[in-house]
């Protein structure tokens, strides 16, 4: 079986337990003085990469990658404490704003080629922009097969079998290496980074690069016109019987 060299992209996002607030100019979500952590779907990806190694598969290297401000090194250290072997951080100037999914996919494409990866495991989406696009775009750029929203992953004799949930049941996909896999919540339960592993992570290699060193076109293609809170939901209304429900639905134009 071919040796597995895994790339796991991770992202620093507002912690899932924090309620996002729109900034005063209604142009973005307020991030100043807000708790951040690793994107939950990326935690699943790191965990799955480590579990593949624990299943005695020939995983020779797990590279955790992030592109973001200087503080993003924190999530890389968490990934290393969870079991990744190395980290790579492309430092992004906060003043330039968030990278778009296509830009991230292009960065990942370059890392895949330079680091000779044959498996990419990434979260299906990040909980800040919820784009759910990067994995699919990366597979397109690499011309690799893809399996999205994985709830189970098996690899045997260079064949990858991915189970994912779909409307009405589950779907099983099979493809040959190399492959791009995006993870869903039912895939696993990420481990906590223990104190000994956190200390060991400080000694693991973490390389920092600039955007200029990557030499990738990251020009903006999207423009955010306005960000606003969703409208408050109106309270429901009780009806006495089926006829009353039908009458009310007609009043609302639903029938």
PDB file of C-alpha atoms in Angstrom:
ATOM      1  CA  UNK A   1       0.000   0.000   0.000  1.00  0.00           C
ATOM      2  CA  UNK A   2       1.171   3.531  -0.800  1.00  0.00           C
ATOM      3  CA  UNK A   3       2.453   5.599   2.117  1.00  0.00           C
ATOM      4  CA  UNK A   4      -0.045   8.223   3.217  1.00  0.00           C
ATOM      5  CA  UNK A   5       1.193  11.814   3.423  1.00  0.00           C
ATOM      6  CA  UNK A   6      -1.720  13.791   4.826  1.00  0.00           C
ATOM      7  CA  UNK A   7      -2.410  17.520   4.690  1.00  0.00           C
ATOM      8  CA  UNK A   8      -4.905  18.887   7.213  1.00  0.00           C
ATOM      9  CA  UNK A   9      -5.860  22.577   6.824  1.00  0.00           C
ATOM     10  CA  UNK A  10      -7.101  24.253  10.019  1.00  0.00           C
ATOM     11  CA  UNK A  11      -8.597  27.688  10.627  1.00  0.00           C
ATOM     12  CA  UNK A  12      -8.813  30.042  13.597  1.00  0.00           C
ATOM     13  CA  UNK A  13     -12.424  31.156  14.032  1.00  0.00           C
ATOM     14  CA  UNK A  14     -14.622  32.743  16.690  1.00  0.00           C
ATOM     15  CA  UNK A  15     -15.276  30.071  19.298  1.00  0.00           C
ATOM     16  CA  UNK A  16     -18.469  28.114  18.624  1.00  0.00           C
ATOM     17  CA  UNK A  17     -19.854  29.016  22.068  1.00  0.00           C
ATOM     18  CA  UNK A  18     -19.610  32.768  21.402  1.00  0.00           C
ATOM     19  CA  UNK A  19     -22.574  34.560  19.860  1.00  0.00           C
ATOM     20  CA  UNK A  20     -21.302  36.568  16.856  1.00  0.00           C
ATOM     21  CA  UNK A  21     -21.999  40.320  16.775  1.00  0.00           C
ATOM     22  CA  UNK A  22     -22.097  42.558  13.724  1.00  0.00           C
ATOM     23  CA  UNK A  23     -19.604  45.433  13.911  1.00  0.00           C
ATOM     24  CA  UNK A  24     -20.704  49.077  14.054  1.00  0.00           C
ATOM     25  CA  UNK A  25     -20.226  49.643  10.313  1.00  0.00           C
ATOM     26  CA  UNK A  26     -22.275  46.530   9.361  1.00  0.00           C
ATOM     27  CA  UNK A  27     -19.414  45.299   7.177  1.00  0.00           C
ATOM     28  CA  UNK A  28     -18.307  42.191   9.100  1.00  0.00           C
ATOM     29  CA  UNK A  29     -18.530  40.240  12.334  1.00  0.00           C
ATOM     30  CA  UNK A  30     -16.810  41.829  15.321  1.00  0.00           C
ATOM     31  CA  UNK A  31     -13.625  39.878  16.117  1.00  0.00           C
ATOM     32  CA  UNK A  32     -11.788  42.214  18.506  1.00  0.00           C
ATOM     33  CA  UNK A  33     -11.565  40.939  22.096  1.00  0.00           C
ATOM     34  CA  UNK A  34     -13.550  37.816  21.180  1.00  0.00           C
ATOM     35  CA  UNK A  35     -12.494  34.274  22.083  1.00  0.00           C
ATOM     36  CA  UNK A  36     -11.175  32.275  19.122  1.00  0.00           C
ATOM     37  CA  UNK A  37     -10.417  28.577  18.697  1.00  0.00           C
ATOM     38  CA  UNK A  38      -9.932  25.947  16.006  1.00  0.00           C
ATOM     39  CA  UNK A  39     -12.828  25.484  13.599  1.00  0.00           C
ATOM     40  CA  UNK A  40     -14.778  22.445  14.937  1.00  0.00           C
ATOM     41  CA  UNK A  41     -14.838  20.689  11.568  1.00  0.00           C
ATOM     42  CA  UNK A  42     -11.037  21.008  11.385  1.00  0.00           C
ATOM     43  CA  UNK A  43     -10.713  19.338  14.779  1.00  0.00           C
ATOM     44  CA  UNK A  44     -12.514  16.356  13.222  1.00  0.00           C
ATOM     45  CA  UNK A  45     -10.018  16.366  10.354  1.00  0.00           C
ATOM     46  CA  UNK A  46      -6.967  16.297  12.630  1.00  0.00           C
ATOM     47  CA  UNK A  47      -8.550  13.557  14.720  1.00  0.00           C
ATOM     48  CA  UNK A  48      -9.295  11.435  11.634  1.00  0.00           C
ATOM     49  CA  UNK A  49      -5.745  11.795  10.306  1.00  0.00           C
ATOM     50  CA  UNK A  50      -4.358  10.641  13.675  1.00  0.00           C
ATOM     51  CA  UNK A  51      -6.832   7.766  13.836  1.00  0.00           C
ATOM     52  CA  UNK A  52      -5.745   6.540  10.399  1.00  0.00           C
ATOM     53  CA  UNK A  53      -2.236   6.243  11.811  1.00  0.00           C
ATOM     54  CA  UNK A  54      -3.536   4.496  14.932  1.00  0.00           C
ATOM     55  CA  UNK A  55      -5.224   1.904  12.696  1.00  0.00           C
ATOM     56  CA  UNK A  56      -1.700   0.877  11.620  1.00  0.00           C
ATOM     57  CA  UNK A  57      -2.078   2.395   8.166  1.00  0.00           C
ATOM     58  CA  UNK A  58       1.220   3.630   6.640  1.00  0.00           C
ATOM     59  CA  UNK A  59       0.796   7.304   7.579  1.00  0.00           C
ATOM     60  CA  UNK A  60       4.300   8.745   7.253  1.00  0.00           C
ATOM     61  CA  UNK A  61       3.503  12.422   7.848  1.00  0.00           C
ATOM     62  CA  UNK A  62       0.602  14.617   9.015  1.00  0.00           C
ATOM     63  CA  UNK A  63       1.070  18.274   8.096  1.00  0.00           C
ATOM     64  CA  UNK A  64      -1.251  20.838   9.691  1.00  0.00           C
ATOM     65  CA  UNK A  65      -1.587  24.039   7.668  1.00  0.00           C
ATOM     66  CA  UNK A  66      -3.182  27.396   8.314  1.00  0.00           C
ATOM     67  CA  UNK A  67      -3.320  30.761   6.565  1.00  0.00           C
ATOM     68  CA  UNK A  68      -4.240  33.633   8.831  1.00  0.00           C
ATOM     69  CA  UNK A  69      -2.999  36.342  11.204  1.00  0.00           C
ATOM     70  CA  UNK A  70      -0.093  35.800  13.587  1.00  0.00           C
ATOM     71  CA  UNK A  71      -2.445  34.534  16.322  1.00  0.00           C
ATOM     72  CA  UNK A  72      -3.375  31.569  14.112  1.00  0.00           C
ATOM     73  CA  UNK A  73      -0.251  29.794  15.353  1.00  0.00           C
ATOM     74  CA  UNK A  74      -2.337  28.872  18.410  1.00  0.00           C
ATOM     75  CA  UNK A  75      -4.578  26.531  16.425  1.00  0.00           C
ATOM     76  CA  UNK A  76      -1.534  24.956  14.776  1.00  0.00           C
ATOM     77  CA  UNK A  77      -0.059  24.215  18.197  1.00  0.00           C
ATOM     78  CA  UNK A  78      -3.375  22.629  19.164  1.00  0.00           C
ATOM     79  CA  UNK A  79      -3.247  20.480  16.016  1.00  0.00           C
ATOM     80  CA  UNK A  80       0.303  19.417  16.871  1.00  0.00           C
ATOM     81  CA  UNK A  81      -0.768  18.551  20.410  1.00  0.00           C
ATOM     82  CA  UNK A  82      -3.573  16.398  18.989  1.00  0.00           C
ATOM     83  CA  UNK A  83      -1.088  14.381  16.952  1.00  0.00           C
ATOM     84  CA  UNK A  84      -0.018  16.228  13.797  1.00  0.00           C
ATOM     85  CA  UNK A  85       3.705  15.935  13.041  1.00  0.00           C
ATOM     86  CA  UNK A  86       4.462  19.366  11.592  1.00  0.00           C
ATOM     87  CA  UNK A  87       2.853  22.762  11.156  1.00  0.00           C
ATOM     88  CA  UNK A  88       2.943  25.366   8.390  1.00  0.00           C
ATOM     89  CA  UNK A  89       1.624  28.894   8.841  1.00  0.00           C
ATOM     90  CA  UNK A  90       1.180  31.360   5.985  1.00  0.00           C
ATOM     91  CA  UNK A  91       0.943  34.687   7.789  1.00  0.00           C
ATOM     92  CA  UNK A  92      -1.807  36.956   6.449  1.00  0.00           C
ATOM     93  CA  UNK A  93      -2.014  40.669   7.200  1.00  0.00           C
ATOM     94  CA  UNK A  94      -5.216  41.246   9.181  1.00  0.00           C
ATOM     95  CA  UNK A  95      -5.762  44.556   7.390  1.00  0.00           C
ATOM     96  CA  UNK A  96      -6.261  42.701   4.089  1.00  0.00           C
ATOM     97  CA  UNK A  97      -9.275  40.849   5.451  1.00  0.00           C
ATOM     98  CA  UNK A  98     -10.274  37.198   5.190  1.00  0.00           C
ATOM     99  CA  UNK A  99      -8.981  35.010   2.387  1.00  0.00           C
ATOM    100  CA  UNK A 100     -11.650  33.832  -0.033  1.00  0.00           C
ATOM    101  CA  UNK A 101     -12.290  30.089  -0.566  1.00  0.00           C
ATOM    102  CA  UNK A 102     -10.652  30.109  -4.001  1.00  0.00           C
ATOM    103  CA  UNK A 103      -7.556  31.809  -2.613  1.00  0.00           C
ATOM    104  CA  UNK A 104      -7.280  29.231   0.170  1.00  0.00           C
ATOM    105  CA  UNK A 105      -7.745  26.414  -2.364  1.00  0.00           C
ATOM    106  CA  UNK A 106      -4.890  27.818  -4.459  1.00  0.00           C
ATOM    107  CA  UNK A 107      -2.626  27.985  -1.399  1.00  0.00           C
ATOM    108  CA  UNK A 108      -3.495  24.390  -0.536  1.00  0.00           C
ATOM    109  CA  UNK A 109      -2.848  23.301  -4.123  1.00  0.00           C
ATOM    110  CA  UNK A 110       0.679  24.690  -3.905  1.00  0.00           C
ATOM    111  CA  UNK A 111       1.309  23.041  -0.535  1.00  0.00           C
ATOM    112  CA  UNK A 112       0.040  19.699  -1.877  1.00  0.00           C
ATOM    113  CA  UNK A 113       2.447  19.876  -4.823  1.00  0.00           C
ATOM    114  CA  UNK A 114       5.473  21.084  -2.837  1.00  0.00           C
ATOM    115  CA  UNK A 115       4.944  18.686   0.071  1.00  0.00           C
ATOM    116  CA  UNK A 116       3.928  15.750  -2.184  1.00  0.00           C
ATOM    117  CA  UNK A 117       0.686  15.047  -0.330  1.00  0.00           C
ATOM    118  CA  UNK A 118      -1.672  12.293  -1.484  1.00  0.00           C
ATOM    119  CA  UNK A 119      -4.506  12.813   1.029  1.00  0.00           C
ATOM    120  CA  UNK A 120      -6.114  16.100   2.069  1.00  0.00           C
ATOM    121  CA  UNK A 121      -8.598  15.997   4.950  1.00  0.00           C
ATOM    122  CA  UNK A 122     -10.352  19.270   5.728  1.00  0.00           C
ATOM    123  CA  UNK A 123     -13.517  20.447   7.407  1.00  0.00           C
ATOM    124  CA  UNK A 124     -16.508  20.695   5.098  1.00  0.00           C
ATOM    125  CA  UNK A 125     -16.895  24.349   6.133  1.00  0.00           C
ATOM    126  CA  UNK A 126     -15.698  26.920   8.630  1.00  0.00           C
ATOM    127  CA  UNK A 127     -18.267  28.232  11.077  1.00  0.00           C
ATOM    128  CA  UNK A 128     -17.489  31.882  10.356  1.00  0.00           C
ATOM    129  CA  UNK A 129     -18.335  32.217   6.659  1.00  0.00           C
ATOM    130  CA  UNK A 130     -20.009  28.785   6.175  1.00  0.00           C
ATOM    131  CA  UNK A 131     -18.887  28.822   2.535  1.00  0.00           C
ATOM    132  CA  UNK A 132     -18.475  25.029   2.159  1.00  0.00           C
ATOM    133  CA  UNK A 133     -16.425  25.559  -1.014  1.00  0.00           C
ATOM    134  CA  UNK A 134     -12.691  25.176  -0.346  1.00  0.00           C
ATOM    135  CA  UNK A 135     -12.520  21.365  -0.470  1.00  0.00           C
ATOM    136  CA  UNK A 136     -14.459  21.162  -3.711  1.00  0.00           C
ATOM    137  CA  UNK A 137     -12.383  23.919  -5.310  1.00  0.00           C
ATOM    138  CA  UNK A 138      -9.144  22.236  -4.234  1.00  0.00           C
ATOM    139  CA  UNK A 139     -10.222  18.922  -5.763  1.00  0.00           C
ATOM    140  CA  UNK A 140     -11.040  20.763  -8.991  1.00  0.00           C
ATOM    141  CA  UNK A 141      -7.666  22.528  -9.091  1.00  0.00           C
ATOM    142  CA  UNK A 142      -5.802  19.274  -8.426  1.00  0.00           C
ATOM    143  CA  UNK A 143      -8.088  17.205 -10.675  1.00  0.00           C
ATOM    144  CA  UNK A 144      -8.424  14.703  -7.823  1.00  0.00           C
ATOM    145  CA  UNK A 145     -11.479  12.700  -6.765  1.00  0.00           C
ATOM    146  CA  UNK A 146     -13.336  14.127  -3.790  1.00  0.00           C
ATOM    147  CA  UNK A 147     -15.605  12.781  -1.065  1.00  0.00           C
ATOM    148  CA  UNK A 148     -17.463  15.467   0.850  1.00  0.00           C
ATOM    149  CA  UNK A 149     -19.177  15.423   4.254  1.00  0.00           C
ATOM    150  CA  UNK A 150     -17.592  12.143   5.325  1.00  0.00           C
ATOM    151  CA  UNK A 151     -19.071  10.350   8.310  1.00  0.00           C
ATOM    152  CA  UNK A 152     -16.735   7.328   7.948  1.00  0.00           C
ATOM    153  CA  UNK A 153     -13.400   6.835   6.164  1.00  0.00           C
ATOM    154  CA  UNK A 154     -11.655   3.526   5.344  1.00  0.00           C
ATOM    155  CA  UNK A 155      -8.471   3.089   3.310  1.00  0.00           C
ATOM    156  CA  UNK A 156      -7.294  -0.277   2.012  1.00  0.00           C
ATOM    157  CA  UNK A 157      -4.925  -1.090  -0.865  1.00  0.00           C
ATOM    158  CA  UNK A 158      -4.936   2.512  -2.142  1.00  0.00           C
ATOM    159  CA  UNK A 159      -8.743   2.492  -2.286  1.00  0.00           C
ATOM    160  CA  UNK A 160     -10.593   4.990  -0.138  1.00  0.00           C
ATOM    161  CA  UNK A 161     -14.149   4.191   0.961  1.00  0.00           C
ATOM    162  CA  UNK A 162     -16.130   7.102   2.354  1.00  0.00           C
ATOM    163  CA  UNK A 163     -19.600   6.906   3.864  1.00  0.00           C
ATOM    164  CA  UNK A 164     -21.646  10.064   4.087  1.00  0.00           C
ATOM    165  CA  UNK A 165     -25.161  10.944   5.119  1.00  0.00           C
ATOM    166  CA  UNK A 166     -27.608  12.092   2.451  1.00  0.00           C
ATOM    167  CA  UNK A 167     -31.329  12.821   2.467  1.00  0.00           C
ATOM    168  CA  UNK A 168     -33.077   9.587   3.325  1.00  0.00           C
ATOM    169  CA  UNK A 169     -30.041   7.478   4.228  1.00  0.00           C
ATOM    170  CA  UNK A 170     -26.323   7.075   3.579  1.00  0.00           C
ATOM    171  CA  UNK A 171     -24.168   7.025   0.459  1.00  0.00           C
ATOM    172  CA  UNK A 172     -20.906   5.115  -0.016  1.00  0.00           C
ATOM    173  CA  UNK A 173     -18.209   6.446  -2.322  1.00  0.00           C
ATOM    174  CA  UNK A 174     -15.021   4.665  -3.451  1.00  0.00           C
ATOM    175  CA  UNK A 175     -12.028   6.257  -5.126  1.00  0.00           C
ATOM    176  CA  UNK A 176      -8.315   5.679  -5.609  1.00  0.00           C
ATOM    177  CA  UNK A 177      -5.612   7.779  -4.007  1.00  0.00           C
ATOM    178  CA  UNK A 178      -4.888  10.687  -4.167  1.00  0.00           C
ATOM    179  CA  UNK A 179      -8.101  12.178  -2.758  1.00  0.00           C
ATOM    180  CA  UNK A 180      -9.659  15.216  -1.069  1.00  0.00           C
ATOM    181  CA  UNK A 181     -11.975  14.417   1.858  1.00  0.00           C
ATOM    182  CA  UNK A 182     -14.146  16.905   3.756  1.00  0.00           C
ATOM    183  CA  UNK A 183     -15.404  15.993   7.208  1.00  0.00           C
ATOM    184  CA  UNK A 184     -18.841  16.077   8.831  1.00  0.00           C
ATOM    185  CA  UNK A 185     -19.775  16.072  12.505  1.00  0.00           C
ATOM    186  CA  UNK A 186     -20.581  12.362  12.772  1.00  0.00           C
ATOM    187  CA  UNK A 187     -17.098  11.291  11.636  1.00  0.00           C
ATOM    188  CA  UNK A 188     -15.531  11.115  15.101  1.00  0.00           C
ATOM    189  CA  UNK A 189     -15.171  12.813  18.463  1.00  0.00           C
ATOM    190  CA  UNK A 190     -11.944  14.848  18.663  1.00  0.00           C
ATOM    191  CA  UNK A 191      -9.622  14.112  21.582  1.00  0.00           C
ATOM    192  CA  UNK A 192      -8.553  16.697  24.122  1.00  0.00           C
ATOM    193  CA  UNK A 193      -4.931  17.735  23.902  1.00  0.00           C
ATOM    194  CA  UNK A 194      -3.306  16.468  27.110  1.00  0.00           C
ATOM    195  CA  UNK A 195      -0.753  18.570  28.981  1.00  0.00           C
ATOM    196  CA  UNK A 196       2.179  16.250  28.094  1.00  0.00           C
ATOM    197  CA  UNK A 197       1.212  16.434  24.412  1.00  0.00           C
ATOM    198  CA  UNK A 198       0.868  20.224  24.606  1.00  0.00           C
ATOM    199  CA  UNK A 199       4.424  20.377  25.956  1.00  0.00           C
ATOM    200  CA  UNK A 200       5.683  18.007  23.247  1.00  0.00           C
ATOM    201  CA  UNK A 201       3.949  20.125  20.593  1.00  0.00           C
ATOM    202  CA  UNK A 202       6.209  23.057  21.460  1.00  0.00           C
ATOM    203  CA  UNK A 203       9.164  21.063  20.135  1.00  0.00           C
ATOM    204  CA  UNK A 204       7.510  20.007  16.875  1.00  0.00           C
ATOM    205  CA  UNK A 205       8.533  21.957  13.749  1.00  0.00           C
ATOM    206  CA  UNK A 206       6.331  24.893  12.760  1.00  0.00           C
ATOM    207  CA  UNK A 207       7.329  26.790   9.627  1.00  0.00           C
ATOM    208  CA  UNK A 208       6.111  30.320   8.930  1.00  0.00           C
ATOM    209  CA  UNK A 209       5.880  31.761   5.422  1.00  0.00           C
ATOM    210  CA  UNK A 210       4.726  35.050   3.948  1.00  0.00           C
ATOM    211  CA  UNK A 211       2.110  35.477   1.250  1.00  0.00           C
ATOM    212  CA  UNK A 212       4.827  36.700  -1.096  1.00  0.00           C
ATOM    213  CA  UNK A 213       6.823  33.491  -0.612  1.00  0.00           C
ATOM    214  CA  UNK A 214       3.821  31.421  -1.659  1.00  0.00           C
ATOM    215  CA  UNK A 215       3.517  33.305  -4.958  1.00  0.00           C
ATOM    216  CA  UNK A 216      -0.223  32.638  -5.313  1.00  0.00           C
ATOM    217  CA  UNK A 217      -2.826  34.968  -6.847  1.00  0.00           C
ATOM    218  CA  UNK A 218      -5.104  35.863  -3.947  1.00  0.00           C
ATOM    219  CA  UNK A 219      -6.893  38.785  -5.556  1.00  0.00           C
ATOM    220  CA  UNK A 220     -10.353  39.589  -4.185  1.00  0.00           C
ATOM    221  CA  UNK A 221     -13.274  38.392  -6.297  1.00  0.00           C
ATOM    222  CA  UNK A 222     -16.083  38.876  -3.803  1.00  0.00           C
ATOM    223  CA  UNK A 223     -17.455  42.005  -2.169  1.00  0.00           C
ATOM    224  CA  UNK A 224     -19.444  42.071   1.056  1.00  0.00           C
ATOM    225  CA  UNK A 225     -22.177  44.660   0.621  1.00  0.00           C
ATOM    226  CA  UNK A 226     -23.681  44.492   4.094  1.00  0.00           C
ATOM    227  CA  UNK A 227     -23.769  42.260   7.161  1.00  0.00           C
ATOM    228  CA  UNK A 228     -26.809  42.298   9.425  1.00  0.00           C
ATOM    229  CA  UNK A 229     -28.479  40.256  12.128  1.00  0.00           C
ATOM    230  CA  UNK A 230     -31.249  37.899  10.965  1.00  0.00           C
ATOM    231  CA  UNK A 231     -34.736  39.272  11.697  1.00  0.00           C
ATOM    232  CA  UNK A 232     -36.265  38.139  14.960  1.00  0.00           C
ATOM    233  CA  UNK A 233     -38.724  35.289  14.569  1.00  0.00           C
ATOM    234  CA  UNK A 234     -42.343  36.137  15.211  1.00  0.00           C
ATOM    235  CA  UNK A 235     -44.298  34.155  17.753  1.00  0.00           C
ATOM    236  CA  UNK A 236     -46.577  31.343  16.607  1.00  0.00           C
ATOM    237  CA  UNK A 237     -50.352  31.305  16.755  1.00  0.00           C
ATOM    238  CA  UNK A 238     -52.557  28.488  18.009  1.00  0.00           C
ATOM    239  CA  UNK A 239     -55.590  27.278  16.058  1.00  0.00           C
ATOM    240  CA  UNK A 240     -58.516  25.242  17.319  1.00  0.00           C
ATOM    241  CA  UNK A 241     -58.744  22.635  14.556  1.00  0.00           C
ATOM    242  CA  UNK A 242     -57.646  21.638  11.035  1.00  0.00           C
ATOM    243  CA  UNK A 243     -60.121  24.002   9.402  1.00  0.00           C
ATOM    244  CA  UNK A 244     -58.663  26.844  11.441  1.00  0.00           C
ATOM    245  CA  UNK A 245     -55.138  25.884  10.372  1.00  0.00           C
ATOM    246  CA  UNK A 246     -56.127  25.820   6.691  1.00  0.00           C
ATOM    247  CA  UNK A 247     -57.843  29.190   7.044  1.00  0.00           C
ATOM    248  CA  UNK A 248     -54.754  30.696   8.671  1.00  0.00           C
ATOM    249  CA  UNK A 249     -52.427  29.277   6.015  1.00  0.00           C
ATOM    250  CA  UNK A 250     -54.616  30.848   3.315  1.00  0.00           C
ATOM    251  CA  UNK A 251     -54.419  34.189   5.089  1.00  0.00           C
ATOM    252  CA  UNK A 252     -50.644  33.942   5.098  1.00  0.00           C
ATOM    253  CA  UNK A 253     -50.600  33.034   1.402  1.00  0.00           C
ATOM    254  CA  UNK A 254     -49.087  29.606   2.066  1.00  0.00           C
ATOM    255  CA  UNK A 255     -52.021  27.845   0.360  1.00  0.00           C
TER     256      UNK A 255
END
